[in-house]
Amino acid sequence: MAGQALRASMAANAFLALVLVSQVALKSSKGGLSRSVMARSQATPKIMPRRATLMAGLSLCGSVASGVARAGTGRKFPPIDSDPNRCDNALTGNTIGQANAVSDKELDLRLCALDKKNLAGKTLSGGLFQGGSFNDVDFTEAVMSKAYAAKASFKNCDFSNSVLDRVVFDGSDLTGSKFTNAVITGATFDDTILTDTTFEDAVIGQQDLKRLCKNPTLPPEVAAELGC
C-alpha cells in the first residue's frame, strides 16, 4: 500500500509539473491562447472538435489523479474551524504544496459566504468549500488541487485559466460558470448542476470528459463542442 501511495503521489506531482508548463506555453503562444484539450486515444473513433493534442503524458497522470480523487472523497473532515476570521483566509490563499495539498492547517471555508469576492490567482489547494456560497467569484488562474467543493454554490463564477486538479464538485451548483482554458483532471461532477456552463479551450482529462458527458445538465451545445 505504501508503494502504491508513493507512486500515486509521484504521478500527481508529475502531472502538476506538466500542467504548469502547459499553462505557460498556452499564455505565451503566438496569437494568444491556444485551443488544447486532451487527445483521445487512437482506439477511440471520435476526436474532439476544435481541440489539439496537449501532451500524451497528461493522459496517464490524469488517470492516476482521477483514482486518487475518488479514493479521497471518503476522507473524514475535522470540525469546522472556530476562528471567526477563517473565511477571510480565502482572500490570501495558502502556501501548501499544489500537488499533495499537505498543510499543518486546512483552508476551512465551509459554510462561508464569499459571493462576489476576488480570488484570482489564489492558491486554494486542499480547501474545504462544502456548504458555502461562492457565487460570482473570480477564480481566474486559481489553483484548487484536492479541494473539497461538494454541495456548495458556485453560480456565475469565472474559473478561466485555473487548475482544477482532483476537485470534488459533487452536488454543487455551477450554473453559469465559465471554465475557459481551465485545466481539469481527476475532478468529480456527480449530481453537479452544469446549466449554462462553458468549457471553451479547456484542457480536460479523458476520465473527466466522460463524467462531464454523463451529466444531464451539461448544455447540449457544450456537449457537442467537447465531443460527447
GROMACS .gro file of C-alpha atoms in nm:
model
  228
    1MET     CA    1   0.000   0.000   0.000
    2ALA     CA    2   0.289   0.235   0.083
    3GLY     CA    3   0.438   0.172  -0.262
    4GLN     CA    4   0.105   0.247  -0.432
    5ALA     CA    5   0.065   0.569  -0.235
    6LEU     CA    6   0.418   0.674  -0.328
    7ARG     CA    7   0.358   0.604  -0.698
    8ALA     CA    8   0.029   0.796  -0.689
    9SER     CA    9   0.200   1.091  -0.520
   10MET     CA   10   0.483   1.088  -0.776
   11ALA     CA   11   0.233   1.075  -1.063
   12ALA     CA   12   0.034   1.362  -0.914
   13ASN     CA   13   0.346   1.574  -0.878
   14ALA     CA   14   0.449   1.494  -1.235
   15PHE     CA   15   0.103   1.589  -1.356
   16LEU     CA   16   0.111   1.928  -1.183
   17ALA     CA   17   0.452   1.998  -1.331
   18LEU     CA   18   0.314   1.924  -1.678
   19VAL     CA   19   0.010   2.140  -1.610
   20LEU     CA   20   0.216   2.440  -1.505
   21VAL     CA   21   0.439   2.406  -1.810
   22SER     CA   22   0.135   2.383  -2.035
   23GLN     CA   23  -0.020   2.691  -1.877
   24VAL     CA   24   0.294   2.893  -1.951
   25ALA     CA   25   0.305   2.760  -2.305
   26LEU     CA   26  -0.059   2.844  -2.365
   27LYS     CA   27  -0.019   3.201  -2.241
   28SER     CA   28   0.296   3.270  -2.438
   29SER     CA   29   0.191   3.115  -2.768
   30LYS     CA   30   0.177   3.344  -3.072
   31GLY     CA   31  -0.162   3.494  -3.137
   32GLY     CA   32  -0.296   3.440  -2.786
   33LEU     CA   33  -0.407   3.131  -2.601
   34SER     CA   34  -0.403   2.805  -2.791
   35ARG     CA   35  -0.703   2.578  -2.803
   36SER     CA   36  -0.598   2.250  -2.649
   37VAL     CA   37  -0.759   1.958  -2.475
   38MET     CA   38  -0.658   1.600  -2.406
   39ALA     CA   39  -0.643   1.398  -2.726
   40ARG     CA   40  -0.846   1.083  -2.725
   41SER     CA   41  -0.658   0.755  -2.768
   42GLN     CA   42  -0.622   0.615  -3.119
   43ALA     CA   43  -0.861   0.335  -3.024
   44THR     CA   44  -1.136   0.591  -2.975
   45PRO     CA   45  -1.303   0.676  -3.306
   46LYS     CA   46  -1.422   1.026  -3.215
   47ILE     CA   47  -1.183   1.321  -3.197
   48MET     CA   48  -1.279   1.631  -3.000
   49PRO     CA   49  -1.354   1.911  -3.248
   50ARG     CA   50  -1.158   2.238  -3.226
   51ARG     CA   51  -0.903   2.077  -2.992
   52ALA     CA   52  -0.540   1.977  -3.033
   53THR     CA   53  -0.319   1.727  -2.852
   54LEU     CA   54  -0.157   1.875  -2.541
   55MET     CA   55   0.080   1.605  -2.414
   56ALA     CA   56   0.045   1.228  -2.414
   57GLY     CA   57   0.179   1.208  -2.060
   58LEU     CA   58  -0.113   1.408  -1.922
   59SER     CA   59  -0.349   1.122  -2.004
   60LEU     CA   60  -0.163   0.874  -1.781
   61CYS     CA   61  -0.115   1.120  -1.496
   62GLY     CA   62  -0.477   1.230  -1.522
   63SER     CA   63  -0.598   0.870  -1.489
   64VAL     CA   64  -0.391   0.820  -1.174
   65ALA     CA   65  -0.512   1.152  -1.033
   66SER     CA   66  -0.871   1.050  -1.102
   67GLY     CA   67  -0.829   0.736  -0.893
   68VAL     CA   68  -0.669   0.933  -0.613
   69ALA     CA   69  -0.954   1.186  -0.618
   70ARG     CA   70  -1.223   0.922  -0.591
   71ALA     CA   71  -1.039   0.748  -0.310
   72GLY     CA   72  -1.007   1.077  -0.123
   73THR     CA   73  -1.377   1.166  -0.124
   74GLY     CA   74  -1.443   0.930   0.166
   75ARG     CA   75  -1.200   1.103   0.398
   76LYS     CA   76  -1.319   1.238   0.731
   77PHE     CA   77  -1.302   1.609   0.799
   78PRO     CA   78  -1.224   1.791   1.125
   79PRO     CA   79  -1.485   2.009   1.298
   80ILE     CA   80  -1.537   2.350   1.139
   81ASP     CA   81  -1.260   2.588   1.241
   82SER     CA   82  -1.370   2.809   1.531
   83ASP     CA   83  -1.162   3.103   1.407
   84PRO     CA   84  -1.414   3.386   1.345
   85ASN     CA   85  -1.196   3.515   1.062
   86ARG     CA   86  -1.145   3.181   0.889
   87CYS     CA   87  -1.349   3.280   0.583
   88ASP     CA   88  -1.117   3.573   0.519
   89ASN     CA   89  -0.830   3.328   0.472
   90ALA     CA   90  -0.958   3.270   0.119
   91LEU     CA   91  -0.854   3.624   0.029
   92THR     CA   92  -0.489   3.540   0.093
   93GLY     CA   93  -0.500   3.172  -0.003
   94ASN     CA   94  -0.246   2.926   0.134
   95THR     CA   95   0.109   2.822   0.061
   96ILE     CA   96   0.077   2.444   0.073
   97GLY     CA   97   0.207   2.209  -0.194
   98GLN     CA   98  -0.004   2.232  -0.507
   99ALA     CA   99   0.005   1.860  -0.591
  100ASN     CA  100  -0.025   1.698  -0.248
  101ALA     CA  101  -0.227   1.969  -0.068
  102VAL     CA  102  -0.046   1.897   0.258
  103SER     CA  103  -0.056   2.163   0.529
  104ASP     CA  104  -0.046   2.196   0.906
  105LYS     CA  105  -0.389   2.357   0.893
  106GLU     CA  106  -0.657   2.315   0.626
  107LEU     CA  107  -0.813   2.610   0.449
  108ASP     CA  108  -1.158   2.578   0.602
  109LEU     CA  109  -1.418   2.771   0.401
  110ARG     CA  110  -1.716   2.551   0.488
  111LEU     CA  111  -2.043   2.744   0.517
  112CYS     CA  112  -1.863   3.068   0.426
  113ALA     CA  113  -2.047   3.336   0.227
  114LEU     CA  114  -1.793   3.483  -0.013
  115ASP     CA  115  -2.013   3.594  -0.301
  116LYS     CA  116  -1.852   3.835  -0.549
  117LYS     CA  117  -1.506   3.808  -0.392
  118ASN     CA  118  -1.190   3.827  -0.600
  119LEU     CA  119  -0.986   3.508  -0.555
  120ALA     CA  120  -0.799   3.539  -0.883
  121GLY     CA  121  -0.458   3.379  -0.875
  122LYS     CA  122  -0.500   3.242  -0.523
  123THR     CA  123  -0.370   2.902  -0.417
  124LEU     CA  124  -0.669   2.727  -0.259
  125SER     CA  125  -0.528   2.374  -0.261
  126GLY     CA  126  -0.682   2.140  -0.006
  127GLY     CA  127  -0.955   2.393   0.068
  128LEU     CA  128  -1.285   2.282   0.218
  129PHE     CA  129  -1.572   2.466   0.044
  130GLN     CA  130  -1.862   2.240   0.142
  131GLY     CA  131  -2.192   2.416   0.204
  132GLY     CA  132  -2.051   2.759   0.123
  133SER     CA  133  -2.174   3.030  -0.111
  134PHE     CA  134  -1.922   3.145  -0.372
  135ASN     CA  135  -2.148   3.295  -0.635
  136ASP     CA  136  -2.000   3.544  -0.885
  137VAL     CA  137  -1.647   3.482  -0.755
  138ASP     CA  138  -1.343   3.542  -0.973
  139PHE     CA  139  -1.133   3.223  -0.961
  140THR     CA  140  -0.924   3.304  -1.269
  141GLU     CA  141  -0.577   3.145  -1.253
  142ALA     CA  142  -0.655   3.000  -0.909
  143VAL     CA  143  -0.505   2.663  -0.808
  144MET     CA  144  -0.753   2.428  -0.636
  145SER     CA  145  -0.567   2.098  -0.608
  146LYS     CA  146  -0.755   1.840  -0.396
  147ALA     CA  147  -1.018   2.094  -0.291
  148TYR     CA  148  -1.343   1.956  -0.148
  149ALA     CA  149  -1.613   2.172  -0.305
  150ALA     CA  150  -1.918   1.947  -0.269
  151LYS     CA  151  -2.271   2.075  -0.207
  152ALA     CA  152  -2.169   2.438  -0.243
  153SER     CA  153  -2.290   2.719  -0.469
  154PHE     CA  154  -2.057   2.843  -0.743
  155LYS     CA  155  -2.307   3.020  -0.969
  156ASN     CA  156  -2.169   3.251  -1.238
  157CYS     CA  157  -1.806   3.203  -1.132
  158ASP     CA  158  -1.509   3.256  -1.360
  159PHE     CA  159  -1.263   2.963  -1.347
  160SER     CA  160  -1.073   3.073  -1.658
  161ASN     CA  161  -0.708   2.958  -1.667
  162SER     CA  162  -0.750   2.786  -1.330
  163VAL     CA  163  -0.605   2.448  -1.225
  164LEU     CA  164  -0.883   2.218  -1.101
  165ASP     CA  165  -0.687   1.908  -1.005
  166ARG     CA  166  -0.876   1.637  -0.811
  167VAL     CA  167  -1.152   1.880  -0.707
  168VAL     CA  168  -1.476   1.730  -0.577
  169PHE     CA  169  -1.772   1.931  -0.712
  170ASP     CA  170  -2.031   1.663  -0.629
  171GLY     CA  171  -2.376   1.805  -0.560
  172SER     CA  172  -2.269   2.166  -0.620
  173ASP     CA  173  -2.439   2.428  -0.835
  174LEU     CA  174  -2.208   2.562  -1.108
  175THR     CA  175  -2.484   2.729  -1.311
  176GLY     CA  176  -2.346   2.990  -1.549
  177SER     CA  177  -1.982   2.934  -1.456
  178LYS     CA  178  -1.703   2.968  -1.710
  179PHE     CA  179  -1.407   2.727  -1.740
  180THR     CA  180  -1.229   2.885  -2.036
  181ASN     CA  181  -0.878   2.741  -2.077
  182ALA     CA  182  -0.901   2.572  -1.735
  183VAL     CA  183  -0.705   2.253  -1.660
  184ILE     CA  184  -0.944   1.988  -1.527
  185THR     CA  185  -0.825   1.643  -1.424
  186GLY     CA  186  -0.924   1.395  -1.158
  187ALA     CA  187  -1.228   1.612  -1.076
  188THR     CA  188  -1.572   1.470  -0.998
  189PHE     CA  189  -1.908   1.617  -1.100
  190ASP     CA  190  -2.162   1.370  -0.958
  191ASP     CA  191  -2.507   1.537  -0.931
  192THR     CA  192  -2.346   1.872  -1.015
  193ILE     CA  193  -2.561   2.136  -1.185
  194LEU     CA  194  -2.382   2.246  -1.503
  195THR     CA  195  -2.659   2.453  -1.662
  196ASP     CA  196  -2.526   2.734  -1.888
  197THR     CA  197  -2.163   2.646  -1.816
  198THR     CA  198  -1.890   2.687  -2.079
  199PHE     CA  199  -1.565   2.491  -2.123
  200GLU     CA  200  -1.413   2.665  -2.422
  201ASP     CA  201  -1.048   2.570  -2.483
  202ALA     CA  202  -1.035   2.378  -2.153
  203VAL     CA  203  -0.774   2.107  -2.102
  204ILE     CA  204  -0.983   1.813  -1.983
  205GLY     CA  205  -0.865   1.466  -1.883
  206GLN     CA  206  -1.027   1.173  -2.061
  207GLN     CA  207  -1.198   1.037  -1.749
  208ASP     CA  208  -1.317   1.386  -1.655
  209LEU     CA  209  -1.466   1.427  -2.002
  210LYS     CA  210  -1.656   1.100  -1.965
  211ARG     CA  211  -1.803   1.217  -1.635
  212LEU     CA  212  -1.895   1.556  -1.777
  213CYS     CA  213  -2.065   1.398  -2.076
  214LYS     CA  214  -2.280   1.182  -1.847
  215ASN     CA  215  -2.413   1.487  -1.664
  216PRO     CA  216  -2.767   1.558  -1.795
  217THR     CA  217  -2.741   1.929  -1.709
  218LEU     CA  218  -2.445   1.992  -1.941
  219PRO     CA  219  -2.570   2.225  -2.218
  220PRO     CA  220  -2.619   2.031  -2.546
  221GLU     CA  221  -2.407   2.276  -2.745
  222VAL     CA  222  -2.123   2.239  -2.495
  223ALA     CA  223  -2.152   1.861  -2.503
  224ALA     CA  224  -2.126   1.872  -2.882
  225GLU     CA  225  -1.823   2.100  -2.869
  226LEU     CA  226  -1.649   1.870  -2.623
  227GLY     CA  227  -1.718   1.572  -2.845
  228CYS     CA  228  -1.952   1.386  -2.608
   0.00000   0.00000   0.00000
